[in-house]
Coordinates of C-alpha atoms in Angstrom, one line a residue:
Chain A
X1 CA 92.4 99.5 63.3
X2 CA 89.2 101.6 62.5
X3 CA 86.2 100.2 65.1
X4 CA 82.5 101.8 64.1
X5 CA 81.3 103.8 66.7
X6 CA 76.9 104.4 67.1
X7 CA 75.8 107.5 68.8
X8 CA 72.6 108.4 70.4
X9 CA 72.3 112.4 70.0
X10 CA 69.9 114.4 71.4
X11 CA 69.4 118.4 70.4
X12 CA 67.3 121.2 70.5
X13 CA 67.2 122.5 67.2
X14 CA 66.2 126.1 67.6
X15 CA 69.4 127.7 66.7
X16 CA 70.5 125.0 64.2
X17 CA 70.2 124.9 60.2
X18 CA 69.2 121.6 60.2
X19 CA 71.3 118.7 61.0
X20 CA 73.1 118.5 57.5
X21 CA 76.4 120.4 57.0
X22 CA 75.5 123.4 55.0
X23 CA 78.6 126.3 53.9
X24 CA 78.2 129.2 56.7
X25 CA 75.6 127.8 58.5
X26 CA 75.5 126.2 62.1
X27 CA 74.4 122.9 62.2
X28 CA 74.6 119.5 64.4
X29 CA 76.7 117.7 61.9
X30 CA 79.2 120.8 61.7
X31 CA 79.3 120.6 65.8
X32 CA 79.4 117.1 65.7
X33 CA 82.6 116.6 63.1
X34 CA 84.2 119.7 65.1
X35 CA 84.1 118.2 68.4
X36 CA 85.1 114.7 66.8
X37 CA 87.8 116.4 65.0
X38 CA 89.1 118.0 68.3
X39 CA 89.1 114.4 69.7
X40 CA 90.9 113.1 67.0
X41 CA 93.5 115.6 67.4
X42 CA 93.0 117.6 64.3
X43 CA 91.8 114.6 62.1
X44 CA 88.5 114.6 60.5
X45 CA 86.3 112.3 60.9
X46 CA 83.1 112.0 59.0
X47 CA 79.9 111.4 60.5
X48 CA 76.2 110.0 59.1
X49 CA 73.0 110.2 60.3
X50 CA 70.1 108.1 60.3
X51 CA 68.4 111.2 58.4
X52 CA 68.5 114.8 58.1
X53 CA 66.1 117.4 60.3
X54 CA 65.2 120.5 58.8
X55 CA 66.0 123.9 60.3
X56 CA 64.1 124.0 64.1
X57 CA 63.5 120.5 64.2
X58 CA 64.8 118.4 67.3
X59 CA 66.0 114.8 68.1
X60 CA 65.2 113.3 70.9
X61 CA 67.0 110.0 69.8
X62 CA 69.2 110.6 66.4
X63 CA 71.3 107.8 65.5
X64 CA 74.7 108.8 64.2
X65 CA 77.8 106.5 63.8
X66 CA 81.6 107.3 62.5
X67 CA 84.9 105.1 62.6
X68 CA 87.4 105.7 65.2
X69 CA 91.3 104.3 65.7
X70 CA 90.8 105.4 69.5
X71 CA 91.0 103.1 71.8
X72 CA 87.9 104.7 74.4
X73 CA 86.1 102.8 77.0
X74 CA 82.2 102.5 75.2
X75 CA 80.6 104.8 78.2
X76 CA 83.5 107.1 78.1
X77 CA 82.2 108.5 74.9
X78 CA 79.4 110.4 76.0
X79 CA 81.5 112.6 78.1
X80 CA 84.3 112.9 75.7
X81 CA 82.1 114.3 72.9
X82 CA 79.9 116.2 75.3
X83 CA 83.1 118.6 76.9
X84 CA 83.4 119.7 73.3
X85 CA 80.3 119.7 71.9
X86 CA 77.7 123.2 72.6
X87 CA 75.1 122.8 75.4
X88 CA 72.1 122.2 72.7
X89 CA 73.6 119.0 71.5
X90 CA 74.0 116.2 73.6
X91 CA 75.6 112.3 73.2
X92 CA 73.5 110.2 75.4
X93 CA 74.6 106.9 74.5
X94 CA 77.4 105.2 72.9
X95 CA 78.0 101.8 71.5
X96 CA 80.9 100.1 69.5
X97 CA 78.9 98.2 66.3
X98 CA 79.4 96.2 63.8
X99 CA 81.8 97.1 60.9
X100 CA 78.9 97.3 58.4
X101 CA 76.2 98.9 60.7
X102 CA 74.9 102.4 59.2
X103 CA 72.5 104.6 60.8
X104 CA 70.6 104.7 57.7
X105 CA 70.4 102.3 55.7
X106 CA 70.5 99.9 58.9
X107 CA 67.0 101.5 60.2
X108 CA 64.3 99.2 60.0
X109 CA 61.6 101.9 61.7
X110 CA 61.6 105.7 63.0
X111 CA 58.9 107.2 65.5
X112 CA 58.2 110.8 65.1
X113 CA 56.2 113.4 67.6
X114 CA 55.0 116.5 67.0
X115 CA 53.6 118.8 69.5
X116 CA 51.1 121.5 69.3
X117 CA 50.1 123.8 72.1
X118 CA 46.5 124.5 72.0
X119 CA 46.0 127.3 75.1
X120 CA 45.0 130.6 74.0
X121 CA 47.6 132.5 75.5
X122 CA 51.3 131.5 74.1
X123 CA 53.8 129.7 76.5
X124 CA 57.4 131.6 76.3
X125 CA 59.1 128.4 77.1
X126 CA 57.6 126.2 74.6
X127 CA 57.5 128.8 71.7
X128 CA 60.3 126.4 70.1
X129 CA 59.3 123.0 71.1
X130 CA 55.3 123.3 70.3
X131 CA 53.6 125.3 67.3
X132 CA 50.9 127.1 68.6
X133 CA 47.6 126.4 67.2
X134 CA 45.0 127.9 69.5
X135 CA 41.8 126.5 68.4
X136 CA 39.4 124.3 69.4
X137 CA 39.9 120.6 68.3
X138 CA 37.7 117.7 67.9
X139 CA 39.8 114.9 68.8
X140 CA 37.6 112.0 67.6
X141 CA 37.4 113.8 63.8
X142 CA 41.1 113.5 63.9
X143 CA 41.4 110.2 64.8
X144 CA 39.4 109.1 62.5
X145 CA 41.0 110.7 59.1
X146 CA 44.2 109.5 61.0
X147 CA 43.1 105.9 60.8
X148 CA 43.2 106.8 56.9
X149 CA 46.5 106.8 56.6
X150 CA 47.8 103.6 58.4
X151 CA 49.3 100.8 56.6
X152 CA 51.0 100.8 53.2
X153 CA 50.4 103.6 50.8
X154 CA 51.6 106.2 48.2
X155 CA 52.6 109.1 50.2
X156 CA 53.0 111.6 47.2
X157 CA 50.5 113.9 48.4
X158 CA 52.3 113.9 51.9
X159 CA 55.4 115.0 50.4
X160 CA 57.1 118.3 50.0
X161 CA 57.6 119.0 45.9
X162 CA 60.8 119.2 45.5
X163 CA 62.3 116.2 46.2
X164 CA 64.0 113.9 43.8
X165 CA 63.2 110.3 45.7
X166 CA 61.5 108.1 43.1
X167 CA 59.8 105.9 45.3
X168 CA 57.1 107.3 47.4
X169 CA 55.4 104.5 49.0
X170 CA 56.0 104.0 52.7
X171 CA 54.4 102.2 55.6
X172 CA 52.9 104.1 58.7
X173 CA 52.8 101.4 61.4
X174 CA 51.0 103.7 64.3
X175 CA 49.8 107.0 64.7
X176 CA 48.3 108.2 67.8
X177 CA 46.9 111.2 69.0
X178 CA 47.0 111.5 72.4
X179 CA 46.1 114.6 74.9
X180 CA 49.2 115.4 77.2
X181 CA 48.7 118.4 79.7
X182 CA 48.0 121.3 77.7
X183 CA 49.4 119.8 74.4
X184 CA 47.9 117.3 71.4
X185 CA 51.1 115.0 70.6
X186 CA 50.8 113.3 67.4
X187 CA 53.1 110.0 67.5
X188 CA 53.9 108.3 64.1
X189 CA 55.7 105.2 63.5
X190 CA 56.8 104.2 60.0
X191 CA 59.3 102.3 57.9
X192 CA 60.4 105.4 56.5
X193 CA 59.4 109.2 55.7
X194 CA 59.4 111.3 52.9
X195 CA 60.1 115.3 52.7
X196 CA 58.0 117.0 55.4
X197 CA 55.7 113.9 55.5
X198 CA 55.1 114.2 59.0
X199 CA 54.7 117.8 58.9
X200 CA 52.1 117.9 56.0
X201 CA 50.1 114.9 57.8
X202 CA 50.0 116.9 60.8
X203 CA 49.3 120.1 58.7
X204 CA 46.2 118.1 57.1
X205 CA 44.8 116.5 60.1
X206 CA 44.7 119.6 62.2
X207 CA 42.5 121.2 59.2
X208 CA 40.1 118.3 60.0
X209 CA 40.2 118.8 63.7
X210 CA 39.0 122.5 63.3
X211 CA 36.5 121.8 60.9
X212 CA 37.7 122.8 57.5
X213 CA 38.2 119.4 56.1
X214 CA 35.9 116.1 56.6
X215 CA 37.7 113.2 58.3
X216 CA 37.0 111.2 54.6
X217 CA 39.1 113.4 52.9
X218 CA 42.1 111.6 53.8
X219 CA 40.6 108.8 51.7
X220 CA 40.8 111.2 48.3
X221 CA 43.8 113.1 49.2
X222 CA 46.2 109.9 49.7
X223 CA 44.6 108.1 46.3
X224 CA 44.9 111.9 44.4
X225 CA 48.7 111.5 44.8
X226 CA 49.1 115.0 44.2
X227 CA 50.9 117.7 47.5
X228 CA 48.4 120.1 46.5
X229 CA 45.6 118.5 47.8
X230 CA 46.8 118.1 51.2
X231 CA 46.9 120.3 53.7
X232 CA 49.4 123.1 55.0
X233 CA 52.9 121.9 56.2
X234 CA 52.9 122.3 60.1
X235 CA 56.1 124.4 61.4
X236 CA 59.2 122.4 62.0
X237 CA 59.6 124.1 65.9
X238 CA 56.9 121.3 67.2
X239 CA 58.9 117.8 65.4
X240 CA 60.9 115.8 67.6
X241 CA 62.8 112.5 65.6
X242 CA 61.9 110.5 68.9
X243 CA 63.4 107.3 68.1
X244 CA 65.5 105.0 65.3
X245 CA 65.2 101.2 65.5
X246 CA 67.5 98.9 64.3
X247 CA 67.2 95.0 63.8
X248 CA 68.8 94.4 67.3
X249 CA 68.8 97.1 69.9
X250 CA 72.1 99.2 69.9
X251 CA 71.8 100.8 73.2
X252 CA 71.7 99.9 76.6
X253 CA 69.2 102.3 77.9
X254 CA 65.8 102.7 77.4
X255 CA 66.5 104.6 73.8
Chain B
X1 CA 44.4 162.5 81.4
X2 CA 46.5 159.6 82.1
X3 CA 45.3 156.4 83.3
X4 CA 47.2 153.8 85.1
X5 CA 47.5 150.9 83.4
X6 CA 48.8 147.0 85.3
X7 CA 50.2 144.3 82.5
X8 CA 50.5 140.5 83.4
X9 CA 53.9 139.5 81.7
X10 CA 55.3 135.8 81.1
X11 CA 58.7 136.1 80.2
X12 CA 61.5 133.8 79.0
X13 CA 64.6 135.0 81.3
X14 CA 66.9 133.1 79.2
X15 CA 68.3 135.8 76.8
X16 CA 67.7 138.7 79.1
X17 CA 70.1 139.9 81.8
X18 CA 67.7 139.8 84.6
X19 CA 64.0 142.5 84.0
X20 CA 65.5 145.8 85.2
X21 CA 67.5 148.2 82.6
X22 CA 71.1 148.5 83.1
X23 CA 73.4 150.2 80.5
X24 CA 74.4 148.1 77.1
X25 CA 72.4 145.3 78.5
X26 CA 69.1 143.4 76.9
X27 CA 66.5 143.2 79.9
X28 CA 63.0 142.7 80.1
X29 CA 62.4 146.3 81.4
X30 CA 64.0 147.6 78.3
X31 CA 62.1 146.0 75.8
X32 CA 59.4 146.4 77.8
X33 CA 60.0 150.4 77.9
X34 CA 60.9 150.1 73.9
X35 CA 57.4 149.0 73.0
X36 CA 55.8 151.3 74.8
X37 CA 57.6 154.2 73.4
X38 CA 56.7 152.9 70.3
X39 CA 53.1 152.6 70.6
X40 CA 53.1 156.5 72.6
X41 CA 55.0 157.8 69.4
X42 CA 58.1 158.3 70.6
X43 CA 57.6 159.4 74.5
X44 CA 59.2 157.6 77.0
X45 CA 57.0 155.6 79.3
X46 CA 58.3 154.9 82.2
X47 CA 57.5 151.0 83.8
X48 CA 57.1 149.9 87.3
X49 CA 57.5 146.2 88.2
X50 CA 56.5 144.2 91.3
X51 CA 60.0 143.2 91.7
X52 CA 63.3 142.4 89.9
X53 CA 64.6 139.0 88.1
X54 CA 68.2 138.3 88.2
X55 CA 69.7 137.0 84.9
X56 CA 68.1 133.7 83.8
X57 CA 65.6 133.9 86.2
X58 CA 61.6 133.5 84.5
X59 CA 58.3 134.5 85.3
X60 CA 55.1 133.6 84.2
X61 CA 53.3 136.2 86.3
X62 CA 55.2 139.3 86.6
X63 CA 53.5 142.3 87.0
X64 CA 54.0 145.9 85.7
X65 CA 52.4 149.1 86.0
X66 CA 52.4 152.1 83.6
X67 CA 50.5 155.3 83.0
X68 CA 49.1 156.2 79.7
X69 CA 47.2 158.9 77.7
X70 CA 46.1 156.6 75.2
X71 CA 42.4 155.7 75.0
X72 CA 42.8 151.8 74.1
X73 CA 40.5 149.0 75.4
X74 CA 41.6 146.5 77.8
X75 CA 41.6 143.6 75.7
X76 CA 43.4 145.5 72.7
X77 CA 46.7 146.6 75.3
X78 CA 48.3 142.6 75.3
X79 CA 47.9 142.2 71.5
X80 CA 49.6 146.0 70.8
X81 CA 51.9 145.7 72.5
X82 CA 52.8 142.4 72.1
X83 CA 53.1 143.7 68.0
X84 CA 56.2 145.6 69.4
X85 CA 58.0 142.8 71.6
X86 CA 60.5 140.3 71.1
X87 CA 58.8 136.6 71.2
X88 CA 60.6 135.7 74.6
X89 CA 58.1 138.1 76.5
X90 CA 54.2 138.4 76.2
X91 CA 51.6 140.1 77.8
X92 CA 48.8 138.0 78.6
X93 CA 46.5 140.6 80.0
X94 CA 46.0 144.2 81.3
X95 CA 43.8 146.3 83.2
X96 CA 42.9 149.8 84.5
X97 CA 43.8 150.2 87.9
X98 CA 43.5 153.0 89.8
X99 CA 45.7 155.8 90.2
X100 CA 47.4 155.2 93.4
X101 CA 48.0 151.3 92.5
X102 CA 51.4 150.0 92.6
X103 CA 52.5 146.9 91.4
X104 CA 55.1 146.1 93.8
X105 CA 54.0 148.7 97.1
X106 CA 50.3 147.0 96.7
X107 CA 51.7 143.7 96.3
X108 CA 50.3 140.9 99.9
X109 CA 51.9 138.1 98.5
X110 CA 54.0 136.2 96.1
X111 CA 54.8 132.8 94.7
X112 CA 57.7 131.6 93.2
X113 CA 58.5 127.9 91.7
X114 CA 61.3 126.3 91.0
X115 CA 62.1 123.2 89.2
X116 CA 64.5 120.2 89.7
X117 CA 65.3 118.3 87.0
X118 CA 66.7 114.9 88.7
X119 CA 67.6 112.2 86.1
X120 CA 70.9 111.1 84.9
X121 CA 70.6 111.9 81.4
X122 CA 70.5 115.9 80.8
X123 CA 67.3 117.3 78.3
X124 CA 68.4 119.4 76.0
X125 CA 65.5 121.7 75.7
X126 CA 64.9 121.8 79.9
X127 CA 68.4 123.4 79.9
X128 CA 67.3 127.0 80.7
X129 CA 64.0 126.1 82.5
X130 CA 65.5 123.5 85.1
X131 CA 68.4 123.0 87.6
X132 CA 69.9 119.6 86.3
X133 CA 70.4 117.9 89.6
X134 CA 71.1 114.4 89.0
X135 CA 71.3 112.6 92.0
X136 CA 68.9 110.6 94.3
X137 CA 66.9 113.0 96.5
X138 CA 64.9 111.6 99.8
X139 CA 61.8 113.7 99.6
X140 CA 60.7 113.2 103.1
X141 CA 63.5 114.6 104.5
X142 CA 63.7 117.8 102.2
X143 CA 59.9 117.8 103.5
X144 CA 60.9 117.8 107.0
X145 CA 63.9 120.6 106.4
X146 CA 61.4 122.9 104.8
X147 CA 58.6 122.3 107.5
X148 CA 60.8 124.8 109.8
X149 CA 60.7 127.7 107.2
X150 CA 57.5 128.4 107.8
X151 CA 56.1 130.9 109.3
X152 CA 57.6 134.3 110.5
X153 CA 61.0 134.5 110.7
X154 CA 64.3 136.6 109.8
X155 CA 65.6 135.2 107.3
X156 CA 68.9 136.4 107.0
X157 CA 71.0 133.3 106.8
X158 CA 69.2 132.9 103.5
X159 CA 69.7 136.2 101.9
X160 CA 72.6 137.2 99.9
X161 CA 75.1 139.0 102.2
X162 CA 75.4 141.8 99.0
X163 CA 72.0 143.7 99.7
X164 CA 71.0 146.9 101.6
X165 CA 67.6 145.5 102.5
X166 CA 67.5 146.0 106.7
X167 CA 64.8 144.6 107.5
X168 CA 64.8 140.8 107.0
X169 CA 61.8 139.9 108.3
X170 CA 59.5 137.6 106.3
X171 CA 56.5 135.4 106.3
X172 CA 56.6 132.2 104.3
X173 CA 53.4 131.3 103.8
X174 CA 53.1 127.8 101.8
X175 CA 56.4 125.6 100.8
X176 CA 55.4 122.5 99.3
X177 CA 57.9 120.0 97.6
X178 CA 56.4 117.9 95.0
X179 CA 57.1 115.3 92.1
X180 CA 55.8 116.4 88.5
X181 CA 57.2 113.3 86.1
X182 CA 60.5 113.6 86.5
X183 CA 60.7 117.0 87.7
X184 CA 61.2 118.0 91.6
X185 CA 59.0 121.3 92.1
X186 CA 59.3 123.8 95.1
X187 CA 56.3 126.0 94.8
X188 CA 57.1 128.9 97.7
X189 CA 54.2 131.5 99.1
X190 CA 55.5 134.5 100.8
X191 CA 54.7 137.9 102.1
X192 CA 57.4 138.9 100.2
X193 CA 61.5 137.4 99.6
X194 CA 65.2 138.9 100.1
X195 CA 67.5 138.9 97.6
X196 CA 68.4 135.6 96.3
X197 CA 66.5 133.8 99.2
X198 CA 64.2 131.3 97.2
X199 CA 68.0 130.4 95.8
X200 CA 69.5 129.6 98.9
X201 CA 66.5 127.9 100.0
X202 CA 66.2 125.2 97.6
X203 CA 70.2 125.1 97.5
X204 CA 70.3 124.1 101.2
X205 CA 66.9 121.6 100.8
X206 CA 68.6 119.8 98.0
X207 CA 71.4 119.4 100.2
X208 CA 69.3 118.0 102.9
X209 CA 68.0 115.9 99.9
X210 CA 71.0 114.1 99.0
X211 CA 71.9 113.6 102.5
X212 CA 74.9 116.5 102.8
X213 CA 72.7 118.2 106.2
X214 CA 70.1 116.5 108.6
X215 CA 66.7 118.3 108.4
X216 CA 67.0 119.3 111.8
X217 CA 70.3 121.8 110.6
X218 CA 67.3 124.0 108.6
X219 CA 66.5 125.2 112.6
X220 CA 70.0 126.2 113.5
X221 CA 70.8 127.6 110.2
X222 CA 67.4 130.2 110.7
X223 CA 68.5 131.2 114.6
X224 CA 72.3 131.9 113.2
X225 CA 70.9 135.0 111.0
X226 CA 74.2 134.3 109.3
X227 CA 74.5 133.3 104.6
X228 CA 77.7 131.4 105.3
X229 CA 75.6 128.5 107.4
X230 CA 72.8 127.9 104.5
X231 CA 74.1 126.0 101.6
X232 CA 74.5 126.4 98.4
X233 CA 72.4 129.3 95.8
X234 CA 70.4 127.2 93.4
X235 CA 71.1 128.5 89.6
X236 CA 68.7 131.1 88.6
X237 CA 67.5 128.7 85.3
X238 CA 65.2 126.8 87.5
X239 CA 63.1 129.9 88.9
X240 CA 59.8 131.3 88.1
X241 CA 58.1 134.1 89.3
X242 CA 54.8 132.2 89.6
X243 CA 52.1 134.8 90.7
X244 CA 51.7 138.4 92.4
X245 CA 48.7 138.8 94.8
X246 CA 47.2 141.9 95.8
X247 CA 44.3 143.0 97.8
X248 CA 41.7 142.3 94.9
X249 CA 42.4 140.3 91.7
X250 CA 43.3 142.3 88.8
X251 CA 43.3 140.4 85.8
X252 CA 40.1 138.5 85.2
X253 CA 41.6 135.4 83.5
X254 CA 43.1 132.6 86.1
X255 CA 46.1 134.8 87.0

């Protein structure tokens, strides 16, 4: 008897390709499947994600589930996976689920955060966590070509070209800017995301900060439906996927 | 005519076996001496620091010394030679010294840090910058241990026994324990530190911490002039060479 198995992964995804399985590449689903494989005693097991991350981009709270005839104690997971998974991957959380719970087509909402280190001088430590942007912003022009964007719109000019979904409209429930330390964090919330939406809005909205672009801009860009108008993608090093909600909560923790 | 030339240096121990050069090894030193040999054309230039890292170890304000023919400005040095270095180190400033300054003979004082990473659940991306140490620590104890380090005293019980060092003498100036989110940070002022002995320090407080000593042991442990009473060496992940102090400030930015 198969039972569905959720997991709440976290990783650092400087020295990954991304979190899809990609031929000679290292990647989280390639660790993931390996160390479930080892588990499993030589039998693969497929896992899914609640969504991809491209190369450099970090999860603070993927959601990934896969079936499992084991018979393992829910917080014996965790440390199962973990002793064979690399250091820059870890399982936080496990949870048995229902039989037709998936990690994507299951999510109702996903929270993004991008950081962006502003201090002339680079910080070693945060070179892969933070894109380095060291100008001077003006926080209450960004905030207001943010409040552009909430609610339910076409997102085609927030979207990388080449992508082949159809439907581009997509809600943005929240997003904040808010000073932390040294850092500008961008949070967004949304029903979904297109192709480096969140790293285009970013992108866009730090061109207003700085003075290139006027806050109303973000007006023309979203109705132009058209990428070019927008502004440059930010790097993938300063995107964390922060968090995955479901209907009902899935873990026990704070997730 | 040569002219002496001091570097402030933020490095990312991580990758690097510790900053001086040993054979077949990557250390700071190395790629330090590698840049400069680029930018002098191919002649060696030989680079003095105020101290060594071990392997892992960090510092955000190391300081070198070289001398140099080349007529370049102050403020062009960090940016050339920064052109030649990997990303894990960065000069953040120089300056012209004079001739007979040395960066670790005119060196009063130092600080080192060290961080404590306490909850349950590891972070990925605080992997190489923390010591995960997830238990419950009682701070005013820790803070009662540490009260009796300072001042002047031999500290030989907390110096690795593999050193030729004689005299081991020092004056620990300032060591405060202190909560930043949900990091534990031991920030230590000294006139100077034996090998390994900010290690052994914060090994044997975190031991007083989790209630393994009494903070009383920290007094017997000094007059014993003996490693095998102190506890534990903390991992070198967790330490930063904070700041080098000499007689007169040498970089004009908040060193």
């Amino acid at each position: 008897m198969l039972k569905r198995v959720a997991l709440w992964v976290m990783y650092d995804g400087t020295a990954f390709s991304g979190y899809q399985v990609q031929p000679g590449k290292r990647t989280v689903q390639l660790e993931v499947e390996k160390a479930l494989r080892t588990l499993h005693k030589g039998t693969d097991v497929r896992v899914h994600a609640s969504g991809r991350t491209d190369t450099g981009v970090h999860a603070r709270g993927q959601v990934l589930h896969f079936d499992s005839p084991l018979m393992i104690p829910t917080e014996r997971w965790p440390k199962a996976i973990n002793s064979c998974l690399p250091e820059d991957v870890r399982i936080i959380e496990a949870s048995y689920v229902q039989a037709d719970f998936h990690s994507r087509y299951a999510a109702v909402k996903k929270e993004y955060r991008y950081r962006v280190f502003t201090p002339k001088h680079p910080d070693v430590w945060r070179r892969n966590t933070t894109f380095h942007f060291p100008y001077s912003i003006d926080f209450e022009r960004v905030k207001k070509a943010a409040s552009y964007l909430l609610g339910t719109h076409d997102f085609s000019s927030f979207c990388a070209s080449n992508t082949d979904v159809q439907d581009k409209v997509r809600t943005l429930y929240e997003l904040e800017v808010c000073k932390q330390g040294d850092e500008i964090v961008f949070r967004l919330v949304g029903s979904g995301f297109l192709y480096n939406m969140v790293r285009i809005i970013v992108g866009t909205l730090l061109e207003v900060g700085i003075g290139k672009r006027v806050p109303d801009e973000l007006a023309t860009i979203l109705e132009a439906e058209d990428r070019t108008k927008a502004g440059k993608t930010a790097p993938g090093n300063g995107l964390f996927l922060w968090k995955v909600s479901y209907e009902y909560e899935i873990f026990s923790d704070e997730f």
